[in-house]
XYZ file of C-alpha atoms in Angstrom:
741
model
C -56.859 98.430 -56.289
C -55.242 99.887 -59.377
C -53.856 103.383 -59.739
C -56.785 104.726 -61.797
C -59.287 103.630 -59.147
C -57.225 105.230 -56.403
C -57.054 108.530 -58.344
C -60.832 108.551 -58.872
C -61.434 107.982 -55.152
C -59.125 110.841 -54.161
C -60.861 113.223 -56.554
C -64.283 112.280 -55.197
C -63.213 112.829 -51.582
C -61.678 116.222 -52.489
C -64.796 117.501 -54.232
C -67.011 116.332 -51.386
C -64.782 118.089 -48.880
C -64.909 121.341 -50.887
C -68.709 121.328 -51.038
C -68.893 120.697 -47.309
C -66.652 123.699 -46.564
C -68.625 125.866 -49.019
C -71.894 124.933 -47.313
C -70.342 125.483 -43.908
C -69.205 128.923 -45.048
C -72.747 129.940 -46.087
C -74.096 128.704 -42.775
C -71.387 130.535 -40.838
C -72.006 133.780 -42.743
C -75.747 133.557 -41.956
C -75.071 132.816 -38.284
C -72.581 135.709 -38.068
C -75.142 138.200 -39.359
C -77.399 137.146 -36.529
C -74.807 136.729 -33.743
C -72.529 139.722 -34.395
C -73.643 143.361 -34.338
C -74.002 145.067 -37.658
C -71.050 147.348 -38.483
C -71.218 151.074 -39.073
C -70.021 151.243 -42.638
C -68.600 154.395 -44.193
C -66.547 155.545 -47.139
C -63.336 154.160 -45.630
C -64.867 150.692 -45.441
C -65.928 150.833 -49.066
C -62.461 152.059 -50.067
C -60.677 149.379 -48.044
C -62.923 146.681 -49.543
C -62.326 148.003 -53.038
C -58.526 148.139 -52.581
C -58.574 144.677 -51.111
C -60.595 143.230 -53.982
C -58.626 145.013 -56.700
C -55.115 144.816 -55.292
C -54.560 142.538 -52.352
C -55.964 139.406 -53.928
C -53.692 139.908 -56.897
C -50.609 140.313 -54.745
C -50.207 136.689 -53.889
C -47.343 134.394 -52.998
C -47.161 130.933 -54.621
C -46.466 128.232 -52.092
C -43.617 126.122 -53.527
C -44.423 122.651 -54.878
C -48.263 122.993 -54.418
C -51.032 124.789 -56.238
C -51.812 127.138 -53.271
C -51.348 130.903 -52.828
C -51.057 133.196 -49.808
C -52.348 136.726 -50.472
C -52.143 140.035 -48.614
C -55.908 140.033 -48.196
C -55.522 138.690 -44.619
C -53.889 142.016 -43.696
C -56.946 143.961 -44.982
C -59.291 141.498 -43.264
C -57.463 142.053 -39.950
C -57.614 145.848 -40.535
C -61.374 145.777 -41.283
C -61.993 143.683 -38.161
C -60.041 146.151 -35.988
C -61.843 149.157 -37.498
C -65.398 147.873 -38.109
C -65.837 144.744 -36.023
C -66.006 140.987 -36.507
C -69.027 140.785 -38.823
C -67.464 143.316 -41.230
C -64.313 141.220 -41.301
C -66.298 138.033 -42.039
C -68.178 139.815 -44.807
C -64.976 141.149 -46.400
C -63.362 137.648 -46.078
C -66.323 136.134 -47.940
C -65.985 138.656 -50.770
C -62.168 138.259 -50.906
C -62.557 134.476 -51.044
C -64.855 134.766 -54.043
C -62.525 137.095 -55.951
C -59.344 135.127 -55.184
C -61.187 131.881 -56.016
C -62.187 133.285 -59.389
C -58.598 134.314 -60.047
C -57.143 130.826 -59.517
C -59.993 128.699 -60.946
C -63.210 128.879 -62.917
C -64.748 125.861 -61.219
C -67.700 126.839 -58.997
C -66.776 124.331 -56.325
C -63.273 125.787 -56.038
C -64.576 129.402 -55.874
C -67.190 128.547 -53.267
C -64.678 126.420 -51.274
C -62.222 129.303 -51.226
C -64.889 131.747 -50.014
C -66.280 129.263 -47.455
C -62.785 128.582 -46.099
C -62.144 132.336 -45.616
C -65.543 132.777 -43.914
C -64.964 129.849 -41.538
C -61.398 130.804 -40.607
C -62.355 134.471 -40.029
C -65.376 133.454 -37.954
C -63.230 131.207 -35.748
C -60.716 134.046 -35.381
C -63.432 136.504 -34.318
C -64.897 133.955 -31.903
C -61.522 133.181 -30.272
C -60.571 136.849 -29.861
C -64.042 137.708 -28.541
C -63.792 134.848 -26.062
C -60.459 135.978 -24.597
C -60.321 139.718 -25.241
C -63.836 140.930 -26.051
C -65.224 142.413 -29.296
C -62.587 142.857 -31.997
C -63.587 146.461 -32.679
C -62.800 147.355 -29.031
C -59.308 145.835 -28.906
C -57.706 149.240 -29.467
C -59.024 150.335 -26.105
C -56.968 147.665 -24.328
C -53.569 148.206 -22.894
C -50.547 147.797 -25.140
C -49.594 144.355 -23.912
C -53.178 143.109 -24.101
C -53.564 144.620 -27.539
C -50.381 142.893 -28.765
C -51.540 139.589 -27.289
C -54.949 140.002 -28.892
C -53.425 140.800 -32.310
C -51.098 137.762 -32.031
C -54.043 135.567 -31.069
C -56.006 136.900 -34.005
C -53.124 136.123 -36.380
C -52.512 132.612 -35.020
C -56.206 131.705 -34.955
C -56.615 132.857 -38.558
C -53.372 130.981 -39.478
C -54.244 127.646 -37.877
C -57.839 127.513 -39.103
C -57.104 128.772 -42.607
C -54.072 126.540 -43.207
C -55.749 123.633 -41.447
C -58.768 123.697 -43.731
C -56.532 124.102 -46.764
C -54.207 121.256 -45.628
C -57.177 118.903 -45.213
C -58.256 119.547 -48.810
C -54.676 119.172 -50.109
C -54.152 115.958 -48.131
C -57.313 114.473 -49.657
C -56.176 115.507 -53.119
C -52.636 114.134 -52.767
C -53.541 111.085 -50.733
C -51.183 112.025 -47.880
C -51.579 112.410 -44.140
C -52.826 115.713 -42.738
C -49.878 116.352 -40.417
C -47.308 115.596 -43.086
C -49.138 117.828 -45.582
C -49.558 120.694 -43.139
C -45.970 120.796 -41.851
C -44.578 120.355 -45.322
C -46.576 123.066 -47.107
C -48.009 125.482 -44.487
C -45.876 125.517 -41.389
C -43.559 128.192 -42.708
C -46.475 130.560 -43.761
C -47.233 131.521 -40.152
C -44.970 134.529 -40.532
C -47.238 136.007 -43.214
C -50.164 136.028 -40.782
C -48.135 137.527 -37.964
C -46.745 140.223 -40.243
C -50.200 140.885 -41.689
C -51.756 141.217 -38.232
C -48.979 143.541 -37.091
C -49.364 145.748 -40.156
C -53.134 145.781 -39.644
C -52.730 146.777 -35.956
C -50.372 149.630 -36.805
C -52.540 150.720 -39.721
C -55.731 150.724 -37.625
C -54.296 153.357 -35.262
C -52.953 155.381 -38.173
C -56.219 155.269 -40.069
C -58.052 156.267 -36.896
C -55.929 159.405 -36.490
C -54.941 160.317 -40.047
C -57.936 159.085 -41.968
C -57.700 158.086 -45.589
C -54.396 159.865 -46.158
C -52.659 157.061 -44.342
C -53.429 154.852 -47.337
C -51.437 157.175 -49.547
C -48.463 156.908 -47.205
C -48.941 153.337 -46.035
C -49.560 152.008 -49.509
C -45.935 152.303 -50.646
C -44.733 150.959 -47.292
C -47.008 147.965 -47.635
C -45.861 147.505 -51.229
C -42.208 147.608 -50.160
C -42.878 145.132 -47.400
C -44.796 142.943 -49.796
C -42.173 142.935 -52.504
C -39.395 142.476 -49.937
C -41.200 139.570 -48.421
C -42.089 138.282 -51.865
C -38.411 138.450 -52.745
C -37.664 136.515 -49.605
C -40.235 133.935 -50.596
C -38.804 133.821 -54.117
C -35.448 133.031 -52.602
C -37.116 130.380 -50.533
C -38.688 129.051 -53.718
C -35.342 129.046 -55.476
C -33.737 127.376 -52.494
C -36.569 124.909 -52.353
C -36.334 124.365 -56.105
C -32.580 123.846 -55.846
C -33.119 121.550 -52.912
C -35.793 119.704 -54.849
C -33.514 119.548 -57.889
C -30.660 118.357 -55.722
C -32.920 115.842 -54.100
C -34.147 114.765 -57.511
C -30.554 114.418 -58.697
C -29.694 112.477 -55.606
C -32.712 110.314 -56.200
C -31.743 109.883 -59.836
C -28.168 109.165 -58.801
C -29.434 106.757 -56.190
C -31.615 105.058 -58.777
C -28.696 105.027 -61.183
C -26.458 103.685 -58.452
C -29.026 101.016 -57.629
C -29.294 100.182 -61.312
C -25.500 100.067 -61.623
C -25.327 98.021 -58.451
C -27.884 95.603 -59.829
C -25.931 95.423 -63.070
C -22.738 94.932 -61.081
C -24.373 92.186 -59.041
C -25.628 90.556 -62.217
C -22.175 90.879 -63.766
C -20.585 89.432 -60.654
C -22.992 86.532 -60.803
C -22.147 86.025 -64.462
C -18.433 86.207 -63.727
C -18.902 83.856 -60.797
C -20.719 81.391 -63.035
C -18.014 81.704 -65.669
C -15.329 81.288 -63.027
C -17.058 78.170 -61.769
C -17.245 76.869 -65.301
C -13.595 77.805 -65.850
C -12.692 76.147 -62.579
C -14.371 72.960 -63.722
C -12.775 73.311 -67.138
C -9.303 73.874 -65.758
C -9.871 70.890 -63.452
C -10.557 68.733 -67.155
C -7.425 70.522 -68.156
C -5.491 69.978 -64.806
C -6.280 66.273 -64.595
C -6.692 65.207 -68.225
C -4.503 65.111 -71.290
C -5.657 67.544 -73.966
C -4.727 65.305 -76.919
C -6.076 61.908 -75.861
C -8.565 63.021 -73.175
C -7.013 60.434 -70.871
C -6.279 61.167 -67.206
C -2.841 62.728 -66.797
C -0.034 62.195 -64.319
C -1.702 64.381 -61.653
C -4.952 62.396 -61.659
C -3.045 59.119 -61.754
C -1.071 60.235 -58.686
C -4.332 60.983 -56.837
C -5.699 57.526 -57.653
C -2.412 55.957 -56.604
C -2.630 57.665 -53.215
C -6.074 56.122 -52.731
C -4.826 52.668 -53.706
C -1.794 52.961 -51.416
C -4.047 53.738 -48.446
C -6.411 50.928 -49.401
C -3.539 48.425 -49.443
C -2.492 49.571 -45.963
C -5.981 48.921 -44.614
C -6.621 45.623 -46.433
C -3.755 43.143 -46.515
C -5.273 41.074 -49.315
C -5.716 44.085 -51.590
C -3.040 44.667 -54.242
C -2.484 46.988 -57.169
C -0.010 47.261 -60.020
C 1.202 49.993 -62.354
C 2.196 49.275 -65.943
C 4.490 51.934 -67.420
C 4.417 51.899 -71.252
C 6.791 53.572 -73.679
C 6.257 53.169 -77.418
C 9.133 51.654 -79.367
C 10.459 53.728 -82.290
C 7.732 56.365 -81.968
C 10.286 58.953 -83.086
C 10.543 57.152 -86.416
C 6.819 57.682 -86.987
C 7.091 61.407 -86.274
C 10.208 61.800 -88.407
C 8.887 59.849 -91.383
C 5.133 60.583 -91.387
C 4.964 63.850 -89.468
C 3.637 64.948 -86.094
C 0.016 64.923 -87.256
C 0.177 61.183 -87.909
C 2.114 60.799 -84.664
C -0.710 62.486 -82.746
C -3.278 60.274 -84.474
C -1.257 57.251 -83.402
C -1.218 58.419 -79.776
C -5.004 58.904 -79.822
C -5.554 55.476 -81.395
C -3.275 53.836 -78.829
C -5.206 55.561 -76.028
C -8.453 54.059 -77.296
C -6.927 50.572 -77.553
C -5.518 50.776 -74.059
C -8.935 51.800 -72.744
C -10.419 48.717 -74.393
C -8.027 46.493 -72.402
C -8.854 47.634 -68.879
C -11.627 46.918 -66.387
C -14.057 49.497 -65.007
C -11.998 50.140 -61.855
C -8.701 50.507 -63.734
C -7.349 53.711 -65.198
C -5.262 54.528 -68.275
C -3.235 57.747 -68.137
C -0.972 59.561 -70.560
C 2.138 60.759 -68.778
C 3.525 62.789 -71.667
C 5.057 62.213 -75.083
C 4.683 58.544 -75.967
C 4.507 57.375 -72.352
C 1.348 55.824 -70.881
C 0.517 54.147 -67.596
C -2.157 51.686 -66.512
C -3.248 51.422 -62.880
C -4.700 48.007 -62.087
C -6.719 48.337 -58.892
C -7.687 45.429 -56.664
C -5.820 42.666 -58.483
C -5.581 39.216 -56.812
C -1.974 38.402 -57.730
C 1.054 39.072 -59.946
C -0.393 37.014 -62.769
C -3.172 39.574 -63.292
C -0.548 42.260 -64.012
C 1.467 40.111 -66.421
C -1.720 39.008 -68.187
C -2.625 42.664 -68.699
C 0.855 43.381 -70.106
C 0.479 40.516 -72.586
C -3.017 41.676 -73.561
C -1.689 45.177 -74.221
C 1.143 43.817 -76.339
C -1.322 41.798 -78.406
C -3.548 44.835 -78.955
C -0.638 47.048 -79.981
C 0.765 44.486 -82.423
C -2.294 44.961 -84.634
C -1.709 47.586 -87.377
C -3.043 51.140 -87.141
C -4.627 52.725 -90.218
C -3.903 56.453 -89.953
C -4.936 58.709 -92.849
C -4.155 55.991 -95.345
C -0.896 54.932 -93.666
C -0.598 51.491 -92.127
C 1.540 51.876 -89.007
C 2.921 49.146 -86.766
C 4.234 49.752 -83.292
C 5.036 48.018 -80.042
C 5.688 49.053 -76.462
C 8.192 48.335 -73.752
C 6.388 47.826 -70.438
C 7.634 48.068 -66.875
C 5.535 46.676 -64.016
C 5.653 47.814 -60.378
C 3.663 45.864 -57.757
C 2.228 47.156 -54.487
C 3.796 44.212 -52.656
C 6.989 46.273 -52.327
C 5.219 48.488 -49.756
C 5.059 51.904 -51.399
C 4.336 55.080 -49.442
C 4.259 57.652 -52.242
C 2.805 57.584 -55.796
C 5.983 58.983 -57.372
C 7.957 56.006 -56.090
C 5.578 53.592 -57.819
C 5.903 55.456 -61.103
C 9.674 55.710 -60.680
C 10.078 51.946 -60.260
C 7.689 51.124 -63.101
C 9.667 53.523 -65.289
C 12.915 51.815 -64.260
C 11.494 48.420 -65.186
C 10.351 49.831 -68.535
C 13.895 50.971 -69.361
C 15.115 47.516 -68.441
C 12.631 46.089 -70.958
C 14.030 48.402 -73.648
C 17.574 47.322 -72.829
C 16.520 43.690 -73.187
C 15.279 44.177 -76.736
C 12.010 46.207 -76.586
C 8.461 44.952 -77.258
C 8.481 43.101 -73.939
C 7.702 43.637 -70.253
C 9.841 43.490 -67.145
C 8.927 43.292 -63.444
C 10.636 45.726 -61.132
C 12.876 44.317 -58.404
C 15.266 45.811 -55.883
C 18.220 45.042 -58.130
C 16.803 47.420 -60.742
C 16.502 50.140 -58.171
C 20.070 49.664 -57.048
C 21.227 49.812 -60.634
C 19.118 52.918 -61.267
C 20.686 54.602 -58.246
C 24.113 53.496 -59.450
C 23.475 54.877 -62.938
C 22.171 58.137 -61.505
C 25.314 58.529 -59.441
C 27.379 57.606 -62.468
C 25.618 60.279 -64.492
C 26.307 62.861 -61.793
C 29.963 61.862 -61.577
C 30.276 61.804 -65.357
C 29.130 65.406 -65.564
C 32.037 66.439 -63.353
C 34.693 63.998 -64.561
C 35.836 66.032 -67.569
C 36.299 69.277 -65.666
C 38.097 67.400 -62.889
C 40.443 65.782 -65.450
C 39.548 62.260 -64.395
C 39.709 60.947 -67.957
C 42.852 59.680 -69.639
C 43.715 58.219 -73.041
C 45.092 54.701 -73.429
C 46.692 53.524 -76.644
C 46.486 50.010 -78.107
C 49.095 49.197 -80.757
C 48.023 48.175 -84.257
C 50.636 45.998 -85.951
C 51.249 44.797 -89.455
C 50.370 41.136 -89.726
C 52.832 40.834 -92.596
C 56.011 41.540 -90.595
C 54.965 42.515 -87.050
C 55.959 46.172 -87.471
C 54.103 48.827 -85.470
C 51.652 50.604 -87.800
C 49.810 52.850 -85.380
C 47.599 53.087 -82.316
C 43.924 53.167 -81.453
C 43.104 55.854 -78.884
C 40.793 54.527 -76.174
C 39.374 56.664 -73.352
C 39.495 55.500 -69.748
C 37.899 56.953 -66.605
C 39.983 56.962 -63.464
C 37.242 57.445 -60.873
C 38.545 58.859 -57.569
C 36.520 56.320 -55.539
C 35.729 53.409 -57.854
C 39.057 53.229 -59.621
C 39.359 52.488 -63.335
C 35.937 52.301 -64.994
C 35.529 50.406 -68.253
C 34.282 52.365 -71.287
C 31.455 49.830 -71.575
C 29.999 51.324 -68.375
C 30.038 54.994 -69.297
C 30.316 55.457 -73.088
C 26.648 54.572 -73.625
C 25.605 56.965 -70.861
C 27.802 59.706 -72.274
C 26.227 59.108 -75.671
C 22.689 59.234 -74.257
C 23.145 62.447 -72.268
C 25.312 64.320 -74.760
C 28.558 64.184 -72.747
C 30.171 62.321 -75.636
C 30.558 65.556 -77.611
C 33.020 67.372 -75.332
C 34.610 64.057 -74.333
C 35.159 62.976 -77.939
C 36.666 66.364 -78.785
C 39.006 66.094 -75.819
C 40.155 62.551 -76.781
C 40.746 63.625 -80.405
C 42.907 66.561 -79.376
C 44.947 64.482 -76.875
C 45.501 61.610 -79.295
C 46.614 63.848 -82.172
C 48.971 65.770 -79.945
C 50.477 62.518 -78.601
C 50.984 61.074 -82.080
C 52.860 64.184 -83.192
C 55.077 63.870 -80.142
C 55.872 60.197 -80.911
C 56.494 60.955 -84.576
C 59.191 63.480 -83.690
C 60.892 61.116 -81.222
C 62.211 58.857 -83.977
C 62.312 58.816 -87.794
C 60.907 55.272 -87.608
C 57.718 56.686 -86.150
C 57.012 59.156 -88.933
C 54.552 56.857 -90.689
C 52.496 55.925 -87.589
C 48.762 56.661 -87.695
C 46.262 57.284 -84.881
C 42.775 55.740 -84.946
C 40.169 57.755 -83.020
C 36.530 56.704 -82.604
C 33.652 58.980 -83.663
C 30.261 58.329 -82.046
C 26.885 58.588 -83.746
C 26.235 61.817 -81.803
C 29.469 63.302 -83.127
C 28.579 62.279 -86.668
C 25.314 64.214 -86.474
C 26.945 67.194 -84.775
C 26.907 70.472 -86.666
C 30.417 71.763 -87.251
C 32.169 68.407 -86.837
C 34.354 68.925 -89.908
C 35.480 72.358 -88.741
C 36.299 71.014 -85.277
C 38.507 68.252 -86.689
C 40.175 70.720 -89.035
C 40.924 73.010 -86.076
C 42.483 70.131 -84.090
C 44.734 69.193 -87.035
C 45.880 72.783 -87.350
C 46.478 73.217 -83.607
C 48.507 70.009 -83.296
C 50.311 70.278 -86.697
C 49.337 66.672 -87.490
C 49.376 65.542 -91.110
C 45.696 64.659 -91.877
C 46.817 61.462 -93.615
C 48.006 60.061 -90.259
C 44.599 60.471 -88.572
C 42.156 57.602 -89.016
C 38.600 58.254 -87.853
C 36.633 55.148 -86.881
C 32.853 55.132 -87.226
C 30.678 52.204 -86.183
C 28.740 50.399 -88.862
C 25.428 51.176 -87.135
C 26.266 54.888 -86.963
C 26.868 55.241 -90.695
C 23.856 53.121 -91.625
C 21.431 54.859 -89.259
C 21.220 57.783 -91.650
C 23.119 56.707 -94.727
C 22.450 59.809 -96.807
C 23.711 62.137 -94.110
C 26.694 59.846 -93.473
C 27.732 59.985 -97.127
C 27.797 63.790 -97.023
C 29.733 64.027 -93.745
C 32.265 61.334 -94.720
C 32.971 63.043 -98.022
C 33.604 66.330 -96.190
C 35.974 64.571 -93.788
C 37.719 62.828 -96.650
C 38.255 66.210 -98.256
C 40.356 67.161 -95.215
C 42.762 64.349 -96.084
C 42.015 62.102 -93.087
C 41.489 58.347 -93.373
C 38.121 56.751 -92.624
C 37.429 53.361 -91.084
C 34.290 51.362 -90.322
C 34.521 49.790 -86.885
C 32.864 46.481 -85.855
C 32.165 45.617 -89.485
C 29.745 42.725 -89.960
C 27.818 43.182 -86.686
C 25.313 45.710 -87.922
C 22.964 45.826 -90.897
C 25.353 46.754 -93.667
C 24.035 47.372 -97.113
C 26.566 46.661 -99.827
C 24.673 49.034 -102.110
C 25.571 51.863 -99.711
C 29.029 50.623 -98.755
C 30.572 51.452 -102.131
C 29.280 55.027 -101.790
C 31.205 55.678 -98.579
C 34.771 57.018 -99.100
C 36.286 54.444 -96.722
C 39.896 53.401 -96.313
C 39.663 50.562 -93.797
C 37.308 47.856 -92.550
C 37.775 46.553 -89.016
C 36.694 42.958 -88.419
C 34.810 42.693 -85.139
C 36.378 40.636 -82.360
C 33.326 38.360 -82.278
C 34.396 36.869 -85.638
C 38.109 36.749 -84.778
C 37.511 34.998 -81.455
C 35.743 32.059 -83.146
C 38.213 31.472 -85.984
C 38.929 27.762 -86.114
C 35.791 26.763 -84.211
C 33.724 26.378 -87.355
C 34.425 26.739 -91.019
C 31.743 29.439 -91.379
C 33.615 31.926 -89.188
C 36.720 31.593 -91.335
C 34.603 32.105 -94.435
C 33.055 35.292 -93.020
C 36.509 36.730 -92.345
C 37.674 35.629 -95.781
C 34.655 37.338 -97.359
C 35.342 40.608 -95.524
C 39.019 40.554 -96.524
C 38.144 39.796 -100.140
C 35.509 42.572 -100.163
C 38.032 45.044 -98.797
C 40.675 44.080 -101.371
C 38.181 44.455 -104.208
C 37.200 47.913 -102.939
C 40.806 48.980 -102.374
C 40.532 49.114 -98.590
C 42.733 47.824 -95.779
C 41.512 45.373 -93.131
C 42.222 45.466 -89.397
C 41.315 42.472 -87.214
C 40.370 43.197 -83.608
C 40.727 41.005 -80.549
C 43.662 38.782 -81.615
C 44.553 36.771 -78.525
C 46.024 33.454 -79.724
C 48.715 32.311 -82.114
C 46.132 30.253 -83.956
C 44.036 33.341 -84.669
C 47.138 35.211 -85.814
C 48.190 32.375 -88.103
C 44.733 32.092 -89.692
C 44.470 35.856 -90.244
C 47.856 35.925 -91.915
C 46.767 33.047 -94.102
C 43.688 35.054 -95.131
C 45.896 38.045 -96.036
C 44.495 40.335 -93.305
C 46.871 43.289 -93.303
C 46.643 44.679 -89.734
C 45.689 43.408 -86.328
C 45.399 44.418 -82.702
C 44.680 42.512 -79.524
C 45.999 41.189 -76.241
C 48.403 38.894 -78.111
C 50.413 42.015 -78.942
C 49.485 44.417 -76.157
C 46.643 45.597 -74.014
C 45.639 49.282 -74.174
C 48.520 51.191 -72.515
C 48.788 54.554 -70.842
C 51.184 57.031 -72.447
C 54.399 56.078 -70.611
C 53.838 52.339 -71.046
C 52.990 52.804 -74.719
C 56.238 54.738 -75.218
C 58.196 51.919 -73.567
C 56.377 49.321 -75.672
C 57.353 51.192 -78.838
C 61.026 50.978 -77.795
C 61.233 47.331 -76.742
C 58.565 45.075 -78.195
C 58.491 45.719 -81.989
C 61.943 44.130 -82.386
C 60.732 40.915 -80.778
C 57.651 40.923 -83.007
C 59.719 41.515 -86.115
C 61.963 38.542 -85.326
C 58.991 36.284 -84.703
C 57.115 37.381 -87.831
C 60.232 36.744 -89.942
C 59.948 32.984 -89.251
C 57.978 30.655 -91.478
C 54.282 31.131 -91.758
C 53.181 28.341 -89.444
C 55.479 29.553 -86.685
C 54.798 28.887 -83.055
C 56.112 31.257 -80.458
C 58.004 29.641 -77.586
C 56.117 29.749 -74.328
C 58.544 32.134 -72.528
C 58.337 34.656 -75.346
C 54.552 34.510 -75.271
C 54.534 35.183 -71.551
C 56.853 38.102 -72.070
C 54.548 39.650 -74.640
C 51.506 39.289 -72.395
C 53.351 40.827 -69.486
C 54.091 43.892 -71.534
């Protein structure tokens, strides 16, 4: 049932109820005229009725929150009943109901309902009082207590019937229950009836004794009481209005709070959904590489844990990890830029994915490092076949934004057969094998074995010890003499660093120079060697006038060549040691100067401007470009020991040395031959006009004290020997003596 239908039904019930009460009022009035004795009416009755109709019905009190009034007419009705009997009271109530009904509404049904309600309630009041106390007009003859009880009964009877009939009509109109309607809107009006009955009782005695004059005196009193009570009711109305307003505000606030709560709940749901989405996203982010969209190290580790457990449960199950590192990827970034480098990484990721099976996984570990997990392989051959397949795929060119790029990868393989317990150990060993592949020439694969692990542990310990060796003063400088091959005179020394390890003894430079270069230790170490060697040369030069022309050769690494401030550092060392720059010869490897030829030209020219001499070490072993060689301000070429050691074995080795010597002469440079160990090598080098030489034939690298002793004793022997004819042959005892030194 919709709201309009419900409203129509309520209105119909209300109108029906009003007509019933109106009809009941007419019937009650007719019955009262028959049942009750006729009153003796006089001027006072007419005056009371007139005052009641003109005044009392207009002095009404609005019941808060409903369209109902309480008037003072009940007081006059009670007074008429006490003075003239029950029928007179019913008659006056009927007239009062008509007048008050006309005042509040023009609808006939409302006017008649109001009059009928007053007739019925007054009739019931008269009947109740007559039942318990006798005729109403004779109540004044009762004792005081009986009279008070009768007046109270009269007031309560009038109150209950009047408000009851009114509450029924209001309940029908509002669609509420009778009890709720009555206690909400009429319960508190009982006081008006009690006060009205009391005033009527007092007034009835006064009117009986004083006559009409009591109206002149009682009128103002009644007015004061009325307005005082009206004021009280106004305050009640205000309080009720405030309470209603407060309740409305609370309701509005409650509704607002509910609305806000609903919004908050909706917002929380939205945030929860977004958080769930973010959680899932950060899990694509936590387990996948942002550039290539491949699984990352974390996801690979999770899969490795699963495979490790699977191998433990199934003896025939195996897995392998291929650790890939691109060869010369830095060259791509440096030459073509990082954008092309990123494109290359993405393209490699796609090619690697095309190599694997459904159960395998390709991961990017960072930079240019990738890994492939081969799950459930039958044997070692499956892993090596995959490595070869990857190499074949990567050998094909990549077309990146118009650039054709070639690359390769060094691959290390770790097999589950070694009994791994943790994923990081698998990756560690595969990484170790990959570095072994790089050491063996790149673009190849290597299988991990226990020997690699032992070497990795050894290198790690070496790295740790190397970090502390300089501050613990474990390094020392050895000096190998460089002699003139023309007459055997001492020309200078090459400073060579040695590491006196407290536990392992003397460690060869071949074992730690590369590591120092890789980890940057070569910078402070090279500076320390330079300062020590220069200071020692100055000390030797001042020991004897014959030593004034000696020079000191000191090696510069590729790291030092690219170091900012190298020229200023060397200049500071020369100033601190008071060494003439012309007696310092800096040796740079051929590969170091050719790695970045343009930069090398600039640095070498700055060094040459200091007055120092420059030498290319290990000449002929690298990838020299003669077009660049003439641009370098070099003073000396050093022939690598690999050529010197094979002189006489084949004609081609002699021709290579001859070519280097001839090239140096044409460019105005000196030549130093390394690794001279036999008289035959010495004789051939002298025949080729090589100016200087060094090697075990003359002396091994010597610590400072031994080098000082060698300078005092040996050069005289060499001078005597070199003064003989060109095809000399040293006697055996003399040769032994030289080697012993």
